[in-house]
XYZ file of C-alpha atoms in Angstrom:
571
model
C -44.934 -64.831 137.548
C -45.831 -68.003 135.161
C -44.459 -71.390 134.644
C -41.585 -72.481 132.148
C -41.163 -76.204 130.676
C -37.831 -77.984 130.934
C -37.420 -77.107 126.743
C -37.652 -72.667 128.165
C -34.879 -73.664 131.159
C -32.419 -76.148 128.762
C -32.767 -72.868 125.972
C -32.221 -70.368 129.390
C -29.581 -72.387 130.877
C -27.508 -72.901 127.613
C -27.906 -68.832 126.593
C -26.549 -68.298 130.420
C -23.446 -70.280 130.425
C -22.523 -68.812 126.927
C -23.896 -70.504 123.986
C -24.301 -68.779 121.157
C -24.727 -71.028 118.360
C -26.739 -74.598 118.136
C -26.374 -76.893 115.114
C -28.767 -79.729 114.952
C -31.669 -81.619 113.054
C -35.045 -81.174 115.134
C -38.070 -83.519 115.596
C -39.866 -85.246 118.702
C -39.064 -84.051 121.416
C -36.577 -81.140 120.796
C -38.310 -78.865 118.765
C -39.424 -76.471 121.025
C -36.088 -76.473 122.920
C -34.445 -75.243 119.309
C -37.452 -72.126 118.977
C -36.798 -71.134 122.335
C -33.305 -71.106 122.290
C -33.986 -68.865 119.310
C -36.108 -66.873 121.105
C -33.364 -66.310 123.804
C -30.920 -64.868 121.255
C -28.919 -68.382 120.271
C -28.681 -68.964 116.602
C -29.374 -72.084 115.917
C -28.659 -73.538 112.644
C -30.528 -76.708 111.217
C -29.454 -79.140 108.922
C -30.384 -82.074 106.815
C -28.438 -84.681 108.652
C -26.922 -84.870 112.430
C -23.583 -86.174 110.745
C -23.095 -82.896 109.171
C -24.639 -81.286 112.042
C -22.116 -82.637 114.926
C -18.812 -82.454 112.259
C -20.281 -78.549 112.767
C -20.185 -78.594 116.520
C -16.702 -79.727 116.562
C -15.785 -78.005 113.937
C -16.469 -74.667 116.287
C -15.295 -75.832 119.104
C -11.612 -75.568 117.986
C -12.622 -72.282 115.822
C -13.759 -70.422 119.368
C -12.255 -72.866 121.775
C -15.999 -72.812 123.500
C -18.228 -76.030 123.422
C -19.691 -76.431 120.058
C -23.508 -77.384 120.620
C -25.170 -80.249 118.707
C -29.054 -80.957 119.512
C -30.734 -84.363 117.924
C -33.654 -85.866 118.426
C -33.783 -89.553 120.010
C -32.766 -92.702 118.783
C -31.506 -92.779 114.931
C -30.972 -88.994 115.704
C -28.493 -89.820 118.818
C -26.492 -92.549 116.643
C -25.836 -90.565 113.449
C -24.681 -87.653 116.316
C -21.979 -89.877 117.044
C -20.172 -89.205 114.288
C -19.824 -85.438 115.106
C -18.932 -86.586 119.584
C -16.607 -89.001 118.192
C -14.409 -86.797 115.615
C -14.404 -83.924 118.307
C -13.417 -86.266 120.750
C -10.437 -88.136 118.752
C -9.387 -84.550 117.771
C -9.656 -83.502 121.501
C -11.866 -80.406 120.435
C -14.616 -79.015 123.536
C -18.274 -80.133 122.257
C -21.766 -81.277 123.561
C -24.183 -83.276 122.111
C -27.659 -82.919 123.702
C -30.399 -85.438 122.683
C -34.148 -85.826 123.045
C -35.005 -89.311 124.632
C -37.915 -91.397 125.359
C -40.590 -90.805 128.305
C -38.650 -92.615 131.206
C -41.686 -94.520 132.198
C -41.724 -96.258 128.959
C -37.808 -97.555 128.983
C -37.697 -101.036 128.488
C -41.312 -101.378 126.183
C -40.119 -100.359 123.344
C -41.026 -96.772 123.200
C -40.793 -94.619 119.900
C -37.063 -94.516 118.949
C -35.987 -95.995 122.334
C -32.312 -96.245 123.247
C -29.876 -96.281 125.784
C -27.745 -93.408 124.994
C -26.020 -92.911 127.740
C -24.359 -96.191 126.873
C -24.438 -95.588 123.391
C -22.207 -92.364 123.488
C -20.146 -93.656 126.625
C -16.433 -94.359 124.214
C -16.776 -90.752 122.699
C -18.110 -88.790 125.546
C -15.879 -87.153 129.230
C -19.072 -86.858 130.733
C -22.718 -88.028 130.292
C -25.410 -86.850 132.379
C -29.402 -87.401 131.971
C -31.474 -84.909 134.257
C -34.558 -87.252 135.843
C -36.421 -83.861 137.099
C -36.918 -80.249 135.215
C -34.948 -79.061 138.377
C -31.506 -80.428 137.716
C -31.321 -78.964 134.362
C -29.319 -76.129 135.006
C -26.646 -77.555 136.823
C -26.525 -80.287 133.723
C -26.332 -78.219 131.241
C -23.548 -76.273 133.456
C -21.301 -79.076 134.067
C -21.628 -81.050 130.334
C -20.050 -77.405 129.105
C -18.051 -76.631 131.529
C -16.214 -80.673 131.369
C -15.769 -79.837 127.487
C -13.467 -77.267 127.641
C -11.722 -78.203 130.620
C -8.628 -80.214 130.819
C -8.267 -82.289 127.540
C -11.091 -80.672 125.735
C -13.410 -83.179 124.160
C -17.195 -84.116 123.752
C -19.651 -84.614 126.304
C -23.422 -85.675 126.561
C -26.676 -84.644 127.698
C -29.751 -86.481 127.669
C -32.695 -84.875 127.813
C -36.168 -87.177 128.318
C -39.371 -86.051 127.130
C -41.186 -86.498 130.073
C -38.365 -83.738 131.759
C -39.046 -81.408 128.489
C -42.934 -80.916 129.493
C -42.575 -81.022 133.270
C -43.008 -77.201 134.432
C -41.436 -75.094 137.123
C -42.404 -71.176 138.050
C -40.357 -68.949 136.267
C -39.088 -68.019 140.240
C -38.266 -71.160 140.761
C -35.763 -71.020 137.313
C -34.355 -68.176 138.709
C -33.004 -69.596 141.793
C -31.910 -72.840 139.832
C -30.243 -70.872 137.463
C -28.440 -68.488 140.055
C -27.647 -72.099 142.198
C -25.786 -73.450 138.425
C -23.629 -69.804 138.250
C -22.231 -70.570 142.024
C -21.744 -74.122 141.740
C -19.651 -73.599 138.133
C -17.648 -70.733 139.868
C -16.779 -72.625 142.751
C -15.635 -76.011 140.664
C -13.389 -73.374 138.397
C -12.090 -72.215 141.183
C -11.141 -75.398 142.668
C -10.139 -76.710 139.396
C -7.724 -74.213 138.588
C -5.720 -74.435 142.256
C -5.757 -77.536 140.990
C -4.266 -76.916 137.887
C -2.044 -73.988 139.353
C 0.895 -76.382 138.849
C 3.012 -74.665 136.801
C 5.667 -76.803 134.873
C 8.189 -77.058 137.639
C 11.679 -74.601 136.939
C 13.705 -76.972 136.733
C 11.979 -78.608 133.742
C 11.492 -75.374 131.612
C 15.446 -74.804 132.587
C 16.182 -78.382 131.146
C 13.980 -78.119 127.841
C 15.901 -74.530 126.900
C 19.566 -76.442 127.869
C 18.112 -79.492 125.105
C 17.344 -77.218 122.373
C 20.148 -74.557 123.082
C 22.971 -77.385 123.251
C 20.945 -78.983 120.251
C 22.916 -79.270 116.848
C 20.073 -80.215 114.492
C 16.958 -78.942 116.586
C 13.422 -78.520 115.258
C 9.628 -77.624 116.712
C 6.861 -78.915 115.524
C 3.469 -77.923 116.458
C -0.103 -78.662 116.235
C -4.131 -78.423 116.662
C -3.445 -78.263 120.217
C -0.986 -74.963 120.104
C -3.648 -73.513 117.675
C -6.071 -74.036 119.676
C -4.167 -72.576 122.735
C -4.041 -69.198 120.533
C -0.203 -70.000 121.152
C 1.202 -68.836 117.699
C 2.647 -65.368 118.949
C 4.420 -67.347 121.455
C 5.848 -69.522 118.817
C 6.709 -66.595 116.755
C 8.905 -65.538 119.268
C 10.640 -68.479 119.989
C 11.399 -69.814 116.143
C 12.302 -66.245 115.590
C 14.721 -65.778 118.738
C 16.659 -68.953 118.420
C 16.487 -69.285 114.702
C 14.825 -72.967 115.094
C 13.124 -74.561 112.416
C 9.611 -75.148 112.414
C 6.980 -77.807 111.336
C 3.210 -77.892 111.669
C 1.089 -80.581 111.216
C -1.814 -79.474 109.068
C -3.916 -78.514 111.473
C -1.110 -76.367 113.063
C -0.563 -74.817 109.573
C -0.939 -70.858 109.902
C 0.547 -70.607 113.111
C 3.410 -69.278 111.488
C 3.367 -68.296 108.079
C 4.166 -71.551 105.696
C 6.172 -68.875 103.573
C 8.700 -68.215 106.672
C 11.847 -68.678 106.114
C 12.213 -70.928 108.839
C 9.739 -73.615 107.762
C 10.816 -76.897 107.259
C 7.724 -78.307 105.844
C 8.776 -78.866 102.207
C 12.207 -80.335 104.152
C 9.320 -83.026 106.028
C 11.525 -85.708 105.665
C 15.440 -84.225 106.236
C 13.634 -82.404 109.004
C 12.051 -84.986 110.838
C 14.753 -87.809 109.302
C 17.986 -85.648 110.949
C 16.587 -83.566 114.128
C 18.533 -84.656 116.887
C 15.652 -82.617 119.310
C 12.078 -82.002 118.391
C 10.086 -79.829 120.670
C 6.465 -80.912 120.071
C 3.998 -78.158 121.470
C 0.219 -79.192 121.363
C 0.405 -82.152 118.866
C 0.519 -85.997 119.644
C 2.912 -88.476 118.308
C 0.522 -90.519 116.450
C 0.296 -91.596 112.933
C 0.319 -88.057 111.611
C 3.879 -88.137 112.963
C 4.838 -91.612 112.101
C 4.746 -92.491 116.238
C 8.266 -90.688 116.616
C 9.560 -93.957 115.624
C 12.073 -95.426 113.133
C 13.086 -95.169 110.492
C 10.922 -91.553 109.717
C 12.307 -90.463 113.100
C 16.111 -91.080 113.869
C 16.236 -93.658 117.020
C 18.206 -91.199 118.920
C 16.074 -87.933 118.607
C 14.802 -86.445 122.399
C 11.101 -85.630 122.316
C 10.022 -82.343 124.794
C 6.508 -83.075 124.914
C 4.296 -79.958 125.364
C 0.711 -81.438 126.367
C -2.333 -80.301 128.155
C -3.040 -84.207 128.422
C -0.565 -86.103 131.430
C -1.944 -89.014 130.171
C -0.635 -88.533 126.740
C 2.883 -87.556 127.610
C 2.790 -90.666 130.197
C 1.798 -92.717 127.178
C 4.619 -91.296 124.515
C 7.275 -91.331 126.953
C 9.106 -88.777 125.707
C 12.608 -87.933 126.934
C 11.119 -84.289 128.690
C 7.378 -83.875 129.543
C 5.783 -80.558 129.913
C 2.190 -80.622 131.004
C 0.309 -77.734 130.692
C -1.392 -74.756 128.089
C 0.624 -74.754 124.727
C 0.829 -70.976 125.159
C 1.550 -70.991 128.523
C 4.321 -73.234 128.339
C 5.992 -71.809 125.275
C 5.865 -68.363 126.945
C 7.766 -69.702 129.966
C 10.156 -71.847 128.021
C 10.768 -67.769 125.766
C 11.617 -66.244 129.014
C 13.724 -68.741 130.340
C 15.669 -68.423 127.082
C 15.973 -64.732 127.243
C 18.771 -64.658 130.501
C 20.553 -66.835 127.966
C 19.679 -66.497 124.428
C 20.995 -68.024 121.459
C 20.111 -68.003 118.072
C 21.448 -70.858 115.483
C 21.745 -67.966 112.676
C 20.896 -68.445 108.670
C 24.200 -70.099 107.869
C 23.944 -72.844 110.621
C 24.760 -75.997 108.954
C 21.640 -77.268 109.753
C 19.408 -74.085 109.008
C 21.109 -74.135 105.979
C 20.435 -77.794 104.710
C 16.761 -77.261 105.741
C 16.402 -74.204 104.038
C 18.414 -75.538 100.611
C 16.407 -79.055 100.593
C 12.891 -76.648 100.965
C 13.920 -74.739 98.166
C 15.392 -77.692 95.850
C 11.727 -79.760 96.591
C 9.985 -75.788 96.269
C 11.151 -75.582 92.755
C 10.483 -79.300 91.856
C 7.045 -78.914 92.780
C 6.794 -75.303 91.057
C 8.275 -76.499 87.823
C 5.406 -79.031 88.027
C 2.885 -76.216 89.265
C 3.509 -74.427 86.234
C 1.981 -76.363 83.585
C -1.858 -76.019 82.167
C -2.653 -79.609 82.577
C -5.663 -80.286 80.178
C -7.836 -81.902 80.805
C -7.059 -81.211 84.398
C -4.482 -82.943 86.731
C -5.173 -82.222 90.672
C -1.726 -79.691 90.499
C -3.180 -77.065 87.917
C -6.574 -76.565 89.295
C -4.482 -76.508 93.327
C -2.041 -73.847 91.871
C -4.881 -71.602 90.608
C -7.327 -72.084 93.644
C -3.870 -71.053 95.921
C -2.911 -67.975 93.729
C -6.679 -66.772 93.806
C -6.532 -67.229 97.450
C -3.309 -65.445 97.708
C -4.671 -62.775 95.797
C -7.345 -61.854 98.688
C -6.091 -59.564 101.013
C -6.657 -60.501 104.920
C -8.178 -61.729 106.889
C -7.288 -64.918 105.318
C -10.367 -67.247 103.845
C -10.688 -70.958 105.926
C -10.019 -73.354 103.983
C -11.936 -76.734 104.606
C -10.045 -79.747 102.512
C -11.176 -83.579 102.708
C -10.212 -86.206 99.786
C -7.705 -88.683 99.484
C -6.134 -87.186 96.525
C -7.663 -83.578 96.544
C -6.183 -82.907 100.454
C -3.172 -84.586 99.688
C -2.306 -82.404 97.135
C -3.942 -79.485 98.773
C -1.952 -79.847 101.926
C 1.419 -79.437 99.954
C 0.106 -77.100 97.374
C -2.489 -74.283 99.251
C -0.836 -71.712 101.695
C -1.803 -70.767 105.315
C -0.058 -67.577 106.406
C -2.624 -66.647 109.410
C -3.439 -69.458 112.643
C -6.441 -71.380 112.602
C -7.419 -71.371 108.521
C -7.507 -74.411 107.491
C -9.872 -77.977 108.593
C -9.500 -80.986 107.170
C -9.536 -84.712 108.011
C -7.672 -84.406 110.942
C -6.340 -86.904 113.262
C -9.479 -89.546 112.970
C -9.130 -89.006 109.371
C -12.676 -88.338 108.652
C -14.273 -88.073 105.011
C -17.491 -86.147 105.302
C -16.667 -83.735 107.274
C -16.612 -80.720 104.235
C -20.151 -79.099 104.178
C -20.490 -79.336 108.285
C -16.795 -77.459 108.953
C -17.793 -74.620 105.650
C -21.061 -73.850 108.059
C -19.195 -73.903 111.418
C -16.481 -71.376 109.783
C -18.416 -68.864 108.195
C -20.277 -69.058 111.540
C -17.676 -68.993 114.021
C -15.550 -66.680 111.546
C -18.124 -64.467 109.887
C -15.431 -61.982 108.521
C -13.633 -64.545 106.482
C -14.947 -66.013 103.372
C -15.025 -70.186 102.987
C -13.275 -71.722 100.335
C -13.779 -75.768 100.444
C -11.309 -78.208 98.038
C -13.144 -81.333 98.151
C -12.911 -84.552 96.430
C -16.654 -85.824 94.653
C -16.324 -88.244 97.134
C -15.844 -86.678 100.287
C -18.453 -83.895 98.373
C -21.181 -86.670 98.568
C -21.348 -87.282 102.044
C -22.896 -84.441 102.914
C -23.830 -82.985 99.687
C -27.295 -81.710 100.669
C -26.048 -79.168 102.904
C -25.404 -76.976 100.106
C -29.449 -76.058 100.530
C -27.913 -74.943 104.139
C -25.801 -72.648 103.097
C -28.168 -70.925 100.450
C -30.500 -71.181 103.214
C -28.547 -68.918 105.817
C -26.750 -67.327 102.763
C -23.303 -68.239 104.265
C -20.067 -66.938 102.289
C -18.959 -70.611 101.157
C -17.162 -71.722 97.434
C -17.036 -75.033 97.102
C -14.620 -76.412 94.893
C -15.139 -80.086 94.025
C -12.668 -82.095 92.109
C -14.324 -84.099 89.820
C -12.853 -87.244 88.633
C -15.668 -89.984 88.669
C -14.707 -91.958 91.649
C -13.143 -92.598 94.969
C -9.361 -92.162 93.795
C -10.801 -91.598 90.340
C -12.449 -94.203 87.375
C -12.476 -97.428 87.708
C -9.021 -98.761 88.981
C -9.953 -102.501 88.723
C -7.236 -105.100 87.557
C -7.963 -107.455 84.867
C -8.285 -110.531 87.680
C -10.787 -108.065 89.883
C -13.244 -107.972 86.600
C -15.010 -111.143 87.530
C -18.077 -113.532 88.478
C -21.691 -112.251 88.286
C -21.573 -108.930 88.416
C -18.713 -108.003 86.647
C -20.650 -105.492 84.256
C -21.542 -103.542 87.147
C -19.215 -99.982 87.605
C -15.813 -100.076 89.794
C -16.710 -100.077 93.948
C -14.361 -96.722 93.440
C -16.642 -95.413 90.352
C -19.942 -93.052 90.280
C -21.287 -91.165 87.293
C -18.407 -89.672 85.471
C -19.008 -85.608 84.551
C -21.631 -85.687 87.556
C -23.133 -82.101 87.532
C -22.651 -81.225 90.959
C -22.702 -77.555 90.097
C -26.582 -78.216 89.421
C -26.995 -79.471 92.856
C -26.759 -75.679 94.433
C -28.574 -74.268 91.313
C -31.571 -76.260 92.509
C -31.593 -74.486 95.662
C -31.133 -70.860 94.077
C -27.255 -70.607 94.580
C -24.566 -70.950 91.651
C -22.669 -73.460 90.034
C -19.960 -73.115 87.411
C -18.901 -76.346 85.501
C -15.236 -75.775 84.718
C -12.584 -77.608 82.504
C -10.174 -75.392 81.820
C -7.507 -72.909 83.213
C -9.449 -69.629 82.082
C -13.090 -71.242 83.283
C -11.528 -71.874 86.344
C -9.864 -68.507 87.204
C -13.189 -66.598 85.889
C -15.431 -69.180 88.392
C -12.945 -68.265 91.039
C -12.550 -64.175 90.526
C -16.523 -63.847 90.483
C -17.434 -66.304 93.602
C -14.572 -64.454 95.926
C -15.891 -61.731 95.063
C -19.494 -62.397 95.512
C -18.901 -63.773 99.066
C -22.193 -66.403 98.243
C -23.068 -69.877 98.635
C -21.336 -71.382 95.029
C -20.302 -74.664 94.083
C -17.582 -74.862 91.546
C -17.814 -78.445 89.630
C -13.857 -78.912 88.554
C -13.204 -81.974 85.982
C -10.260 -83.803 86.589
C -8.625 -86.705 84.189
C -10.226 -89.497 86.368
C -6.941 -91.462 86.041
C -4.923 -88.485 87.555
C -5.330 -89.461 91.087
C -3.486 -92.144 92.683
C -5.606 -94.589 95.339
C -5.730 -93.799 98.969
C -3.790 -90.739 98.276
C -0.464 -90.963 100.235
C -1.287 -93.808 102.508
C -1.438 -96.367 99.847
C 0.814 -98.585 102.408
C -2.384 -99.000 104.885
C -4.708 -100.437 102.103
């Protein structure tokens, strides 16, 4: 038998503990590691920028609920990484980053792209480790994925020094390291899950059902965290057995069809303004939920808390807890309901004022819907792009949305009917995330087309990545709404035009009528330039069908937009 490097036993010890995809940028030191992970049947897929790259990684890490896998090279490569650890770990999704690092005899002289990254990724990362010898690489590379998913999911780090890629081991010698990794990870998950083998105690699934069955205005919201549990048939069954209203945050969207009659998410505001009980399964009371305070909330509504995290529930404080596995806990909570059902019925006063307030804002917003806005407001091109959509038969395309105004409007406008179909900003509210999460989802999903709704600006930030997709031929439309600017044209009062370099464009304003159809065209893909309804519809009918990389360029009336979207009260 030969020798293997420590870039043959990272590839070997990743492809045995179940990777299957890598995203990443390579360079000194990791190339090698990325062709022999190749090699060893993982496909890895390379980008133009680690941002992109790690918003990828996360991206499939809630898609599969296994550890997406982002590999950088040292340095510069680690810090623009970041962005990817951090958004998977604010959005609590399972991920590793693994970086190249300098020879460890030359810390401290200022060695090519030198860093400490263990410090560097410490806020964003459960667990950091940095093997010192080729021989504890496969236990590393174990534990980083196995911390991931485990628990809260969230990122994690492995650092991998040069020095450790070229030091060599028999290929014996892997064999027994690799076999030593397999026990240790089976004997931590079976430690770990006597440890978690506390089920919610009776008495507190016995006290939830008596809250929501002696409830008179009671609602469930749910989010990320119950789609990423795979907990929607669960939920099915209990909004459909007590006749509850629902309401998902939009991560949470498709978990139950937005077009059930029992969702209150055109009714937001009666629903969240009235409940009297709100059974939150898998989604935190943060901003996204106005903090389950006054005056959005009523001051006397009861929170049951469904959370993986105890942490989080001891930190909301609701008025019931329920720690564990969204599904797991919402399939307890059905049963205990079943030896006493009850079901609140269509004409329930408060099923009823849900459902009439949905259809009254429904109709509003249709009446709107309904007119050819030209040149384009952000409602006509949204109403077209959703009835295309609609018109595809299942499985359902994922539908990536970042923008202030574009996933604003989108969020309200476009339709989830099947769980885990649509990405966006998410809880850290992250712009450039559009071109990484398209990749990660025709990746992750290959069955399902990719339709993006992007704002130019959110477009921009990772732009390039179009050549990525044309590169791996990926089934991705991009749809960019084009209207000149962050929020739109130049938004500047009178008093704001002023001093030296007043001549200059807006801060909000780029190139109005930018071609960014011709961006994919340079790479061999296609771009449509589109202004009106029947441009628009014909752009739309022949990308769906074609199932290839496209971007369609969409103008909007700069001036149409409105600035930070719906948060204009944090500017």
């Amino acid at each position: 038998m030969g020798e293997i490097d420590g870039n043959v036993l990272v590839a070997k010890s990743l492809a045995k503990f179940g990777v299957r995809h890598m995203f990443g940028v390579v360079g000194i030191p990791v190339t090698s590691l990325a062709n022999r992970a190749v090699s060893l049947g993982i496909r890895f897929i390379a980008f133009h920028n680690e941002q992109s790259a790690g918003y990828a990684a996360s991206a499939y890490g809630f898609l599969t609920s296994t550890p997406g896998v982002l590999l950088t090279v040292s340095g510069p490569g680690c810090v623009h990484g970041l962005a990817g650890l951090s958004n998977a770990s604010t959005n609590t999704w399972p991920m590793i980053m693994i970086s190249g690092s300098c020879d460890q005899s030359d810390v401290g002289r200022g060695d090519f792209q030198e860093l400490d990254q263990i410090q560097a990724v410490k806020p964003f990362s459960k667990l950091s480790l940095k093997p010192t010898h080729i021989s504890q690489i496969p236990n590393s590379v174990s534990q980083v994925l196995a911390s991931a998913a485990s628990g809260r999911p969230g990122g994690c780090y492995l650092d991998l020094p040069s020095d450790v890629l070229h030091q060599k081991i028999s290929e014996e010698e892997a064999e027994t390291l690799l076999a030593e990794a397999e026990r240790n990870r089976n004997e931590n998950e079976n430690e770990n899950s006597k440890k978690d083998n506390h089920h919610t105690p009776a008495d507190k699934i016995s006290e939830a059902a008596s809250l929501l069955r002696r409830a008179e205005r009671p609602l469930i919201v749910f989010g990320k965290g119950a789609a990423y549990a795979r907990a929607e048939h669960a939920l099915k069954r209990l909004v459909e057995s007590t006749g509850i209203p629902f309401l998902p945050t939009p991560l949470g969207k498709g978990l139950l069809p937005d077009t059930h009659e029992l969702a209150a998410t055109a009714a937001r505001s009666l629903a969240i303004g009235k409940c009297d009980v709100a059974l939150v399964v898998g989604a935190r009371l943060n901003w996204l939920l106005h903090f389950g305070e006054p005056p959005k909330w009523s001051k006397d509504v009861k929170f049951i808390l469904v959370d993986i995290s105890e942490e989080e529930i001891e930190l909301r404080k609701p008025h019931l807890g329920l720690v564990g596995d969204a599904r797991e806990v919402v399939e307890i909570l059905n049963k205990e309901i079943k030896d006493d059902p009850f079901c609140l019925g269509k004409s329930h006063p408060w099923v009823d004022a849900i459902s009439k307030k949905a259809k009254e804002n429904v109709s509003k917003m249709e009446a709107q819907l309904a007119k050819d806005v030209v040149p384009f407001n952000f409602l006509t091109p949204m109403r077209i792009i959703r009835d295309a959509i609609a018109g595809l038969e299942s499985p359902a395309p994922i539908v990536v949305s970042e923008g202030a105004n574009t996933m604003d409007v989108g969020r309200s406008v476009l339709i989830q009917t099947e769980p885990r179909t649509r990405l966006d900003a998410g809880t850290w509210g992250t712009m450039g995330v559009g071109l990484g999460y398209c990749i990660a989802a025709a990746v992750a999903s290959p069955d399902r087309l990719v339709v993006a709704v992007e704002g130019d600006s959110g477009f921009g930030f990772s732009a390039i990545e179009v050549e990525t997709l044309v590169r791996y031929q990926l089934p991705v439309v991009v749809i960019v709404f084009n209207n000149g600017g962050v929020y739109g044209g130049d938004r500047r009062s009178t008093e704001e035009i002023d001093g030296p370099h007043k001549d200059d464009p807006a801060p909000t304003s780029f190139v109005p009528n930018a071609g960014y159809h011709a961006l994919i065209e340079a790479f061999g893909g296609k771009g449509y330039l589109v202004g009106t309804p029947e441009e628009l519809k014909h752009a739309l009918s022949e990308t769906f069908s074609a199932r290839k990389p496209a971007v369609i360029n969409v103008i909007i009336d700069p001036y149409a937009g409105s600035e930070s979207g719906r948060l204009q009260h944090k500017n």
